[in-house]
Coordinates of C-alpha atoms and ligand atoms in Angstrom, one line a residue:
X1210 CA 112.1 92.1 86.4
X1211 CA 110.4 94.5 88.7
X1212 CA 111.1 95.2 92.4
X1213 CA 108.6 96.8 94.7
X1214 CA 105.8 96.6 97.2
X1215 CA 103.9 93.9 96.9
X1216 CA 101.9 94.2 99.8
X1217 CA 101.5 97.1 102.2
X1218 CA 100.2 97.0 105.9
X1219 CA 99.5 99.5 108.6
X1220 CA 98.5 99.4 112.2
X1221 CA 98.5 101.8 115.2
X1222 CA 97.6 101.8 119.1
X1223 CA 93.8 101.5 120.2
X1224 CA 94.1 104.9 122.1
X1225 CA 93.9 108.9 120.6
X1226 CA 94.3 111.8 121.7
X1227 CA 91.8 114.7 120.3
X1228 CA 94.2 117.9 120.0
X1229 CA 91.3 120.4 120.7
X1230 CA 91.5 118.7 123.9
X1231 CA 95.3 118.9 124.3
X1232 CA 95.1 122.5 123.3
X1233 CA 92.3 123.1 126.2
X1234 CA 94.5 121.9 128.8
X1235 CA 97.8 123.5 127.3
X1236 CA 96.3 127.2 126.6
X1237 CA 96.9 126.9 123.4
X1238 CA 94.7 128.3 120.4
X1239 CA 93.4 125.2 118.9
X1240 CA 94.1 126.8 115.3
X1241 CA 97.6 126.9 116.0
X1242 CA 97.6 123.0 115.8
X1243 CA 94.8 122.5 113.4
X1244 CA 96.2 125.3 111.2
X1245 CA 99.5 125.8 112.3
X1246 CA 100.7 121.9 112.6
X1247 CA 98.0 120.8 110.3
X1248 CA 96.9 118.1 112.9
X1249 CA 94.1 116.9 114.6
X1250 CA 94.6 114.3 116.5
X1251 CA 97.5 112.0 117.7
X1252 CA 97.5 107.9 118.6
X1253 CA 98.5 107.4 122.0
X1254 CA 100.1 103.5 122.6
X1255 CA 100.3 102.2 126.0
X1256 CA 102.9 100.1 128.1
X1257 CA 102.0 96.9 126.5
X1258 CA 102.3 98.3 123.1
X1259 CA 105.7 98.8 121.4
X1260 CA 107.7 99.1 118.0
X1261 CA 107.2 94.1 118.1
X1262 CA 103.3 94.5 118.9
X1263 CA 102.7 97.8 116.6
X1264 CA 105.0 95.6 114.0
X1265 CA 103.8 92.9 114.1
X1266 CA 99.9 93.9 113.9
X1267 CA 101.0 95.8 110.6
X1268 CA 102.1 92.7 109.4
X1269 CA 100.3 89.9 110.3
X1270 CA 96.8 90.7 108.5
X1271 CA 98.9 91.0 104.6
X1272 CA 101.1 88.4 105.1
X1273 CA 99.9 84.4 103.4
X1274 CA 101.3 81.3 104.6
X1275 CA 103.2 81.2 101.2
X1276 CA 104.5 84.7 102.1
X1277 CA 105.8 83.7 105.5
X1278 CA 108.2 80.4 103.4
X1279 CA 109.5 82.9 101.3
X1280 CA 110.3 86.0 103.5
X1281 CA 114.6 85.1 103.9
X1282 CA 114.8 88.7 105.7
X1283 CA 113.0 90.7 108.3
X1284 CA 114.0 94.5 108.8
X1285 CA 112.8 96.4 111.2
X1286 CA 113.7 100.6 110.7
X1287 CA 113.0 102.4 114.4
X1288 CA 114.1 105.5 116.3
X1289 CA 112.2 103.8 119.2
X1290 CA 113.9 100.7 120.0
X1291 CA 113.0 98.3 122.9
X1292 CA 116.4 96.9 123.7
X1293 CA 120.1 97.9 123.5
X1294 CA 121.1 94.4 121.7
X1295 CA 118.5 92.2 120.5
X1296 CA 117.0 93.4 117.4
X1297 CA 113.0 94.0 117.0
X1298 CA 113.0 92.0 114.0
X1299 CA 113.2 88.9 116.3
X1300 CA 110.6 89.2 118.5
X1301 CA 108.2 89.9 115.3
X1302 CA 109.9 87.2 113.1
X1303 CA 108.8 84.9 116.1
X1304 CA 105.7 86.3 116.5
X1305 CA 104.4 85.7 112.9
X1306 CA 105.6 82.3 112.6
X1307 CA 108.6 83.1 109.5
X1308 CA 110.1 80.2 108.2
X1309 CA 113.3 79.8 110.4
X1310 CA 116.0 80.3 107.7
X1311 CA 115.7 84.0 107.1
X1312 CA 118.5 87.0 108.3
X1313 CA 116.1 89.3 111.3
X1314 CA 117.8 92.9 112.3
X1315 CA 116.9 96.2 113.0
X1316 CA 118.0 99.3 111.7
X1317 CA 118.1 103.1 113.1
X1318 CA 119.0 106.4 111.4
X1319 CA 115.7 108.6 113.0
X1320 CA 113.2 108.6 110.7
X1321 CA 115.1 107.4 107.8
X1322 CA 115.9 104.1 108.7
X1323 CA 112.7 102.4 106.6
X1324 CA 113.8 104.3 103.5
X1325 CA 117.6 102.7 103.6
X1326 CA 115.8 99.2 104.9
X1327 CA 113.6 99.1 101.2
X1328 CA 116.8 99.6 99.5
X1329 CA 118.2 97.2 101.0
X1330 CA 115.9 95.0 100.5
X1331 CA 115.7 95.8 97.1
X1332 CA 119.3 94.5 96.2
X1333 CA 118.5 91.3 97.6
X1334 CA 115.7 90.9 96.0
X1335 CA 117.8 91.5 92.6
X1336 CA 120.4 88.4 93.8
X1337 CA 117.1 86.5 94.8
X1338 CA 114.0 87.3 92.7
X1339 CA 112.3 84.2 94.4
X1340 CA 112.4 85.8 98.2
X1341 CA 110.7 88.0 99.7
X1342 CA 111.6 90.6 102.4
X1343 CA 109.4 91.9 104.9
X1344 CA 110.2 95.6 106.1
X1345 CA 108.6 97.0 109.0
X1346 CA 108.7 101.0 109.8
X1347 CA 107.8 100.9 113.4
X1348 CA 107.8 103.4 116.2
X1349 CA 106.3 105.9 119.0
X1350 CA 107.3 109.2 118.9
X1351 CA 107.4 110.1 122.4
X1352 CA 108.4 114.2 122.9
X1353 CA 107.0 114.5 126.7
X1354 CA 104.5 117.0 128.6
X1355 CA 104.2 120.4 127.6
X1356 CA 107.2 120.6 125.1
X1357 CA 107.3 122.3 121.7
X1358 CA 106.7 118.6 120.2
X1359 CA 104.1 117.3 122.0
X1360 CA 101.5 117.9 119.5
X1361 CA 103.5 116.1 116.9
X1362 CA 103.6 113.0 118.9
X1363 CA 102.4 109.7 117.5
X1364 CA 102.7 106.0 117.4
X1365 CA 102.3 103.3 114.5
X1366 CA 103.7 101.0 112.1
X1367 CA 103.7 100.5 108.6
X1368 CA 104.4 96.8 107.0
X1369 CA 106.0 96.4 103.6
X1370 CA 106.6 93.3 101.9
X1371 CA 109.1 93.4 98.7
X1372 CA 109.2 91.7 96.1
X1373 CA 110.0 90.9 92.3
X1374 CA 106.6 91.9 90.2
X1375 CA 105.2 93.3 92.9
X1376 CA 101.4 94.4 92.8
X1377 CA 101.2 98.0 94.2
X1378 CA 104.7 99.8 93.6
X1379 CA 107.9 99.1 91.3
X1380 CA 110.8 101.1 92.2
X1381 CA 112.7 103.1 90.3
X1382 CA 116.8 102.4 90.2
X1383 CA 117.5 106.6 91.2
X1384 CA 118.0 107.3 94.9
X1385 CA 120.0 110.3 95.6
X1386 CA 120.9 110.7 99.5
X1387 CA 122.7 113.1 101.5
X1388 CA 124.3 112.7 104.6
X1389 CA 125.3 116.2 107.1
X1390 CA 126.0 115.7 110.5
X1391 CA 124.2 117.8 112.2
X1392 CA 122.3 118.1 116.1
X1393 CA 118.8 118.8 115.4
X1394 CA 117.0 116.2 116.7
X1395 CA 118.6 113.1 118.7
X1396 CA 118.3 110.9 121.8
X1397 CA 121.2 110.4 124.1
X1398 CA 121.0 106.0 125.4
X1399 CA 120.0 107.7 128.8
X1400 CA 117.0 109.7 127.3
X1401 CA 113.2 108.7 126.9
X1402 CA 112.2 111.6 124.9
X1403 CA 114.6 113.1 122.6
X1404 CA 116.4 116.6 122.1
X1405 CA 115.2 119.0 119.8
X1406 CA 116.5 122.2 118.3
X1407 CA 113.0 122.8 116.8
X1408 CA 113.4 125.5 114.3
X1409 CA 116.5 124.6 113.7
X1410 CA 114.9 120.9 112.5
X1411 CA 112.9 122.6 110.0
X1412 CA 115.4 124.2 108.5
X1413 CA 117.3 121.2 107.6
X1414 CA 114.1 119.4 106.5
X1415 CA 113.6 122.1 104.1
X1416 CA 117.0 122.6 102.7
X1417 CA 117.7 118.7 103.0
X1418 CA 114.9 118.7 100.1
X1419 CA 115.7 121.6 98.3
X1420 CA 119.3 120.7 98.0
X1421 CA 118.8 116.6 97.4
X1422 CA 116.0 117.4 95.2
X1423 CA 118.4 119.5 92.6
X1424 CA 121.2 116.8 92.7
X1425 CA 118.0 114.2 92.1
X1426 CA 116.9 116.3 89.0
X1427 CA 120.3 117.0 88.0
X1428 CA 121.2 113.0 88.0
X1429 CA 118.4 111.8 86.4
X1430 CA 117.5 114.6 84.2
X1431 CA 113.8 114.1 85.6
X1432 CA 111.6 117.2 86.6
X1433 CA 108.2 118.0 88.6
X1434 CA 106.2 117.6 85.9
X1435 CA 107.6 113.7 85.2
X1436 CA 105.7 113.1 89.0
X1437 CA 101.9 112.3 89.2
X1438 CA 102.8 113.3 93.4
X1439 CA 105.1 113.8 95.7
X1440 CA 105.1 112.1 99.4
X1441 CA 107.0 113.6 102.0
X1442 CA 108.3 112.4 105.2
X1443 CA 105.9 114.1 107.8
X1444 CA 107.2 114.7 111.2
X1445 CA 103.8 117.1 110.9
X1446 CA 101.6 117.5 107.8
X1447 CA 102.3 121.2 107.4
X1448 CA 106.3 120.6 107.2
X1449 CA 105.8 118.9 104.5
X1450 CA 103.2 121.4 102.3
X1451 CA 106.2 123.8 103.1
X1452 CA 108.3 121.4 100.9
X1453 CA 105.5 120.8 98.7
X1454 CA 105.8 124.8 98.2
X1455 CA 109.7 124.9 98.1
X1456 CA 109.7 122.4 95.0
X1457 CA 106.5 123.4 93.1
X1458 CA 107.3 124.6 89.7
X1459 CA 105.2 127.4 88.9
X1460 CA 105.5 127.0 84.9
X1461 CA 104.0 123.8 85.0
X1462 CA 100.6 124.0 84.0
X1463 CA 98.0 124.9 86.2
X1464 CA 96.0 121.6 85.9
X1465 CA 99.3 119.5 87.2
X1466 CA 100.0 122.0 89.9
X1467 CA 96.4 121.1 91.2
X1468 CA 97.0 118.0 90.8
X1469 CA 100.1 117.6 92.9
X1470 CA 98.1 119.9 95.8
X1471 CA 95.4 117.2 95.7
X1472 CA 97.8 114.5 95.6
X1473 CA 99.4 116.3 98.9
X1474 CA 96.0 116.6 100.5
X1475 CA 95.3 113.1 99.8
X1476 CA 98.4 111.8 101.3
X1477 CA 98.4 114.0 104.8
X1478 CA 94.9 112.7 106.1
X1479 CA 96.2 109.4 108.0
X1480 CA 99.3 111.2 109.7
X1481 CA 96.5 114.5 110.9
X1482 CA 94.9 112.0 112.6
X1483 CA 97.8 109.4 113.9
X1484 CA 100.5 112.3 114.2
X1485 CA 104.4 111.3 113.4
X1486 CA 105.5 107.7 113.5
X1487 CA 109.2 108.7 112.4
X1488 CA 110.5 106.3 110.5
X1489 CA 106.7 105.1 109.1
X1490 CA 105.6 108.7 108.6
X1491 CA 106.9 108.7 104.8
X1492 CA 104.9 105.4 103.8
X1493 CA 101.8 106.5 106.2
X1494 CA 102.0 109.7 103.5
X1495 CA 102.3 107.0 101.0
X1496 CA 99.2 104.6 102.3
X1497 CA 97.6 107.6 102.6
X1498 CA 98.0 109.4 99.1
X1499 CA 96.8 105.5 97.2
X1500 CA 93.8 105.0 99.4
X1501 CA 92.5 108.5 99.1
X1502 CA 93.3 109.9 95.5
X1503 CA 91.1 110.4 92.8
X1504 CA 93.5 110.7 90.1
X1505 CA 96.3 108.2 90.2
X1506 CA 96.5 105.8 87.4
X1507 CA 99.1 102.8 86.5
X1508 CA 102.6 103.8 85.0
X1509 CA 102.1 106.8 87.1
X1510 CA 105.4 107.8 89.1
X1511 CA 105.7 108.5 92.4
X1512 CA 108.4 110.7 94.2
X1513 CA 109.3 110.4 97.8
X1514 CA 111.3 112.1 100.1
X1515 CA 112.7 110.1 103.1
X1516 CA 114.3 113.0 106.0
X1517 CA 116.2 111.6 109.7
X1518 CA 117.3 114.1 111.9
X1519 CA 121.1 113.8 112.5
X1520 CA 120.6 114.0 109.2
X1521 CA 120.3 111.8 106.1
X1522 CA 118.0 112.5 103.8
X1523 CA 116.8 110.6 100.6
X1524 CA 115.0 110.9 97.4
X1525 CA 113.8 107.9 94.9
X1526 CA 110.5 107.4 92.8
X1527 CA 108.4 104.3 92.3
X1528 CA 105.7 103.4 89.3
X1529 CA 102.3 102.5 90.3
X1530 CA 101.2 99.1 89.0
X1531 CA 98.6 97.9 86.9
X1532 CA 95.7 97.0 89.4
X1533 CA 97.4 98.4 92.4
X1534 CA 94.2 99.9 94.2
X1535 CA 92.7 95.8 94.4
X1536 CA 95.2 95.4 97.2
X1537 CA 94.7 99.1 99.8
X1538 CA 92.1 99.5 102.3
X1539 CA 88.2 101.3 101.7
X1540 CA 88.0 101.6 105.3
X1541 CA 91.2 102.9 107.0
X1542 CA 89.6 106.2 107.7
X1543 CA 86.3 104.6 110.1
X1544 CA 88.8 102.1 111.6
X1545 CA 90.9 105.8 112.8
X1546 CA 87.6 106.9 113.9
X1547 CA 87.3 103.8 116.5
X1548 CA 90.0 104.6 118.8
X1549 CA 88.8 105.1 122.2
X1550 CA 89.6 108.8 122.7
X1551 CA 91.3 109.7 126.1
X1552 CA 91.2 112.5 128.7
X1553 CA 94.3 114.7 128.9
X1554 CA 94.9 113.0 132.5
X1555 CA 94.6 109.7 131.1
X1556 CA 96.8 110.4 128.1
X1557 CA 99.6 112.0 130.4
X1558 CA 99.3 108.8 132.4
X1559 CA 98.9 106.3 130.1
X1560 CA 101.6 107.2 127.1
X1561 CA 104.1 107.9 130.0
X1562 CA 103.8 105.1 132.0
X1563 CA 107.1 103.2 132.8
X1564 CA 107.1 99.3 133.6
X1565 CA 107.7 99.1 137.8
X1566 CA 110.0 95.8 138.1
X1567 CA 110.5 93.7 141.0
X1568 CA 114.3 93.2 142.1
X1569 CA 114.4 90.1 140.6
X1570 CA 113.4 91.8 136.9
X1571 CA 109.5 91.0 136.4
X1572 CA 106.2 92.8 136.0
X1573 CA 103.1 91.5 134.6
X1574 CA 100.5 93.9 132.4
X1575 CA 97.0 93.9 131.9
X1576 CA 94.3 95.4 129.7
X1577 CA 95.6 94.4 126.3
X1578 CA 92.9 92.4 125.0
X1579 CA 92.0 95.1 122.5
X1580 CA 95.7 95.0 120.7
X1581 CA 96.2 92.1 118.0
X1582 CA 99.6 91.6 120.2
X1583 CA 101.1 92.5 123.3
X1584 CA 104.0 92.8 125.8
X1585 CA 102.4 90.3 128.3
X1586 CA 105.0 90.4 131.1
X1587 CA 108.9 91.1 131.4
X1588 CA 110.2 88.1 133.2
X1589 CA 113.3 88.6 134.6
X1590 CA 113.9 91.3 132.4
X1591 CA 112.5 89.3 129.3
X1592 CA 110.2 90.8 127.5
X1593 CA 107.2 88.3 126.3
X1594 CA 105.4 88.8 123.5
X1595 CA 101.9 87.2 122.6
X1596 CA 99.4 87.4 119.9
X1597 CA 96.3 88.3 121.6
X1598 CA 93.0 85.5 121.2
X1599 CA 90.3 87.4 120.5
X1600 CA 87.0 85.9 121.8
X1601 CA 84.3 85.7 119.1
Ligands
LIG2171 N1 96.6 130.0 114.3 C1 97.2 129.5 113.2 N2 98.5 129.2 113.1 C2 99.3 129.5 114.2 C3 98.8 130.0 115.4 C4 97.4 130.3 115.4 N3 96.8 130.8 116.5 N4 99.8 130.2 116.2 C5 100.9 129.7 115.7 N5 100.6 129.3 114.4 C6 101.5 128.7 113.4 C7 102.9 129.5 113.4 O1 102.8 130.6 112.6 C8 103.7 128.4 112.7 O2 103.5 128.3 111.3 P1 104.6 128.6 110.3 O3 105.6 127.5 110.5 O4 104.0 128.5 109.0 O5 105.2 130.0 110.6 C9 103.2 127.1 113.3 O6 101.9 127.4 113.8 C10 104.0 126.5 114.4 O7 104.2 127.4 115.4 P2 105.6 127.9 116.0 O8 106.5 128.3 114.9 O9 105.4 128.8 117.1 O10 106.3 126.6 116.5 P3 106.0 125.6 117.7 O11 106.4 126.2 119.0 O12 104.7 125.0 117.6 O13 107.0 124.4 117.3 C11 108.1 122.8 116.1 C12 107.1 123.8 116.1 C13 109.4 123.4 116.5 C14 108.3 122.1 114.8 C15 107.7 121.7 117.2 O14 106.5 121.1 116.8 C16 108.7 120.7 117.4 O15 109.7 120.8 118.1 N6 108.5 119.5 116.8 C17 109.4 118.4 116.9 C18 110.5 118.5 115.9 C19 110.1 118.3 114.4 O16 109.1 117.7 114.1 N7 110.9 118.8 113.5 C20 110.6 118.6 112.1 C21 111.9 118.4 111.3 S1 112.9 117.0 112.0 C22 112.2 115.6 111.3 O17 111.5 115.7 110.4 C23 112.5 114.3 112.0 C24 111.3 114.0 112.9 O18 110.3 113.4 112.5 C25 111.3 114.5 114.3

């Protein structure tokens, strides 16, 4: 039997931010962003979207009424959680109408949580080959005004459903991870926007990988040249080419080194344009690399390379399936190129605005109609969800 992604689902907020723009306002040479970062432009959520409604639109369009009896577990992996207690995976398992009898929770290591959540759901897929789990990546990367990270910002969510004989992707039984406990990136309870040592961040990306990558090799006497590509977490597309360059294996032959660059090409263009969703970006890479490459077949394997600051970092490999490409997207690229694009007032404004409560707890938002679903109100310090009735 194999385990994988059945079904894989993406969604992010109806707003973007052009960088040219931001690098107008900020003084900054554009080509440090479009050549430095290797972005060009971010998503920008507002107050009535959130890790349930970004979620939960990822989800709702691949999921089938059949799908919905047999999820028995909803994850959702987030650095940006909504509440102290109650777990995302609630809301959204209410929100899409699950069959009641199913284990909802939400998970958190920075942007690694999503890769720990498939494995997860992997082993309980091996005890129950019948079920099916639904794991949702899900965030907003929120750095603030003028900081070092504000270019990198971002906000989406990526839906995976898992299953035995899946359709797109069957994993591979080999992930190596490593855990260091370091400070490079982390957000104190009392913090909206998180700390960063930046360079310092980088560093551990890059020897994260080098280092997992050789015990990776080492355990399952596997090599570059065994991998059709290689998907990266990307906190910002040109990170990740740094990694691509750490691990490339210059004896390979020239034709498979061009064919991993492509593959990497092919698997940054959704993130330059939707910037870092943390714990998403890995499987945006992924989305990303089967919708746009010319060259991937079935059998072919897959590496990927899950990194959370604090840090954990993680390597496994999956197998593309026979017939995969019937079940991606032709048009995720002109749906990118809808967003309403926002002035660099607007954007400070919007992505930073905080709900105002009453004393008693409530406030009431507007202006959603746009989103598939939306915080609606907070009611005495409820937050209500609804999926949003589009007129036709
Ligand atoms: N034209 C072309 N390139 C230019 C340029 C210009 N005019 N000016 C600068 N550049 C290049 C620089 O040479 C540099 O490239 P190299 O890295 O190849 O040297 C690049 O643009 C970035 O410039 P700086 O080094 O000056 O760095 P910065 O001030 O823009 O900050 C950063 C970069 C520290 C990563 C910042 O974006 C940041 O703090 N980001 C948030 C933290 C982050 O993403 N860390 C990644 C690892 S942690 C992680 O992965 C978890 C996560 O998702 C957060």
């Amino acid at each position: 039997m194999t385990i994988g992604i059945d079904k894989i689902g993406f969604a992010t907020s109806n707003y973007v931010l052009k960088l040219n723009d931001l690098a107008a306002a900020r003084g900054t040479d554009p080509d440090k962003l479009s050549k430095g970062l290797l972005l060009k432009e971010l998503s920008i959520a507002p107050l009535t979207e959130d890790i349930v409604t970004l979620g939960a639109a990822a989800a709702d369009p691949i999921l089938t009424a059949e799908d919905k009896e047999k999820i028995d577990m909803v994850i959702v992996a987030t650095e940006s959680g909504i509440d102290q207690s109650k777990a995302a995976a609630v809301f959204v398992h209410g929100l899409l109408g699950i069959q009641p009898f199913a284990r909802s929770f939400e998970i958190k290591e920075a942007c690694y949580g999503a890769t720990a959540a498939l494995d997860y759901a992997k082993l309980h897929i091996e005890k129950h080959p019948d079920s099916k789990v639904l794991v949702l990546a899900s965030d907003i990367a929120k750095y603030g005004i003028n900081t070092p990270g504000e270019p990198t910002q971002g906000a989406g969510a990526i839906s995976m459903l898992i299953s035995s004989n899946p359709r797109i992707l069957a994993f591979n039984d080999d992930n190596v991870a490593q855990t260091r406990d370091v400070m490079d990136f982390w957000r104190p309870n009392y913090s909206t926007t998180p700390y960063v040592n930046g360079l310092y961040s980088t560093q551990q990306y890059l020897d994260s990988l080098k280092t997992t990558w050789a015990e990776y090799q080492k355990r399952h006497k596997l090599a570059l040249k065994d991998f059709a590509a290689y998907c990266f977490h990307l906190p910002y597309p040109k990170l990740a080419l740094k990694g691509l360059n750490k691990i490339m294996d210059k004896s390979l032959p020239q034709e498979q080194q061009d064919q991993l660059r492509k593959n990497f090409e092919a698997s940054i263009l959704y993130s330059q344009k939707v910037g870092n969703i943390y714990t998403g970006s890995l499987f945006l890479g992924l989305l990303s690399l089967l919708e746009n490459s010319d060259n991937l077949k079935a059998g072919d394997r897959i590496a990927l390379f899950g990194y959370g600051s604090g840090a954990v970092s993680e390597i496994f490999s999956a197998n593309l399936v026979e017939g995969y490409e019937k079940h991606l997207s032709q048009t995720r690229l002109e749906e990118l190129d809808q967003r309403q694009a926002l002035s660099i007032p607007n954007y400070e404004r919007i992505f930073f605005e905080e709900a105002e409560l009453d004393a008693e707890g409530n406030a009431s938002f507007s202006g959603y109609e746009e989103q598939s679903f939306a915080l609606a109100e907070i009611a005495e310090h409820q937050r209500k969800y609804i999926k949003v009735e589009k007129s036709s």
